[in-house]
XYZ file of C-alpha atoms in Angstrom:
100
model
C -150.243 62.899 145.721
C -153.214 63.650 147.777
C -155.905 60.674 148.641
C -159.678 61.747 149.659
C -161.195 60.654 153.101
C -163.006 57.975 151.534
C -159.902 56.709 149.372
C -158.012 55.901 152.321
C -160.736 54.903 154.594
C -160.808 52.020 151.996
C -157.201 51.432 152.536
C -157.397 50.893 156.006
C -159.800 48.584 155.524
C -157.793 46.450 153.105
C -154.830 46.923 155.928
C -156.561 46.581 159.275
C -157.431 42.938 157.288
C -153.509 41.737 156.867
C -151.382 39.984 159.234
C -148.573 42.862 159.528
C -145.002 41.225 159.940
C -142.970 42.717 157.654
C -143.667 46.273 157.085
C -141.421 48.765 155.210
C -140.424 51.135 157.573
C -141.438 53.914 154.844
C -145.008 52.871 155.712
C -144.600 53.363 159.814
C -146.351 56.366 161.380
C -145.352 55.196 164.618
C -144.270 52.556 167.154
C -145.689 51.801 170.140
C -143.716 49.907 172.589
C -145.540 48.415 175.675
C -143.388 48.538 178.771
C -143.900 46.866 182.125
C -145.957 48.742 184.314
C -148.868 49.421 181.960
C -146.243 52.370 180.714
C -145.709 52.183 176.851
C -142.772 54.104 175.079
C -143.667 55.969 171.609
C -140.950 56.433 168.681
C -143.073 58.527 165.787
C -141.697 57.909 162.557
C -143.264 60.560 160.824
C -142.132 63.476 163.533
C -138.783 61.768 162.968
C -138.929 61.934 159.141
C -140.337 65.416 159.551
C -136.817 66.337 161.428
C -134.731 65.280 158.529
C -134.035 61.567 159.568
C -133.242 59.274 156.833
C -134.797 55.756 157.148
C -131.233 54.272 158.344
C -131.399 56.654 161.075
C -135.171 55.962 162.073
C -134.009 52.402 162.404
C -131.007 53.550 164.728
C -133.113 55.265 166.728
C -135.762 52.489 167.067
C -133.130 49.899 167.798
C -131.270 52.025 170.531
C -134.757 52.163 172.328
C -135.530 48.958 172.305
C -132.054 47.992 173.580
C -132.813 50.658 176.283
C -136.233 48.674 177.060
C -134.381 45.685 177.454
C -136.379 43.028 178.822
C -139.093 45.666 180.003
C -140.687 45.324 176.605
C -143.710 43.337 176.292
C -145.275 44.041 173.176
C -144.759 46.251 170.255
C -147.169 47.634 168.140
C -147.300 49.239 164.684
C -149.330 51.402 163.410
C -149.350 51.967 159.908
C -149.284 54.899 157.948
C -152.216 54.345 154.981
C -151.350 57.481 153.107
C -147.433 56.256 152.247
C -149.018 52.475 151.978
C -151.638 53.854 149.143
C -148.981 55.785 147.475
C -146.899 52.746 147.426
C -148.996 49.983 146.307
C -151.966 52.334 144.228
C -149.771 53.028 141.255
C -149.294 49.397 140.995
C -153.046 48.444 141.414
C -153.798 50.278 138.867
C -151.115 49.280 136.269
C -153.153 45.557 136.842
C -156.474 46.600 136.570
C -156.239 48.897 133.842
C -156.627 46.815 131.316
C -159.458 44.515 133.062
């Protein structure tokens, strides 16, 4: 399914606007980890899902690293992938709206 610029510009909007705490991991791009130091440590998802990992395995690998960090993490950031969100939750907008 392929979204135009302007289609998912909109849906960044919509998620740059919601308190992220529990995201599927299907909708990760990437995670940023921020690491004493001013270092950070990056685990991309999608490079990951491009190499034939499974979602089980993604999660493996993320919680390995941050067992690795230890207590050098300091924050952790998400950043979400709008494409696989819109694909998601679209079909379902528009199974509510269509008879509006």
């Amino acid at each position: 399914m392929l979204f135009s610029d302007e289609f998912l510009e909109k849906w960044e909007h919509i998620i740059n606007e919601v308190t992220k705490t529990d995201i599927p991991l299907e909708c990760i791009k990437k995670v940023v980890i921020k690491i004493d130091g001013r270092k950070q440590k990056t685990v991309n998802f999608q490079t990951l899902r491009s190499q034939g990992l499974d979602i089980t395995e993604i999660e493996i690998v993320l919680s390995r690293t941050l067992t690795d960090l230890g207590d050098l993490v300091r924050d952790i950031d998400f950043v979400v992938d709008v494409t696989e969100v819109a694909k998601l939750v679209q079909p379902e907008t528009d199974k509510l709206l269509k008879d509006l």
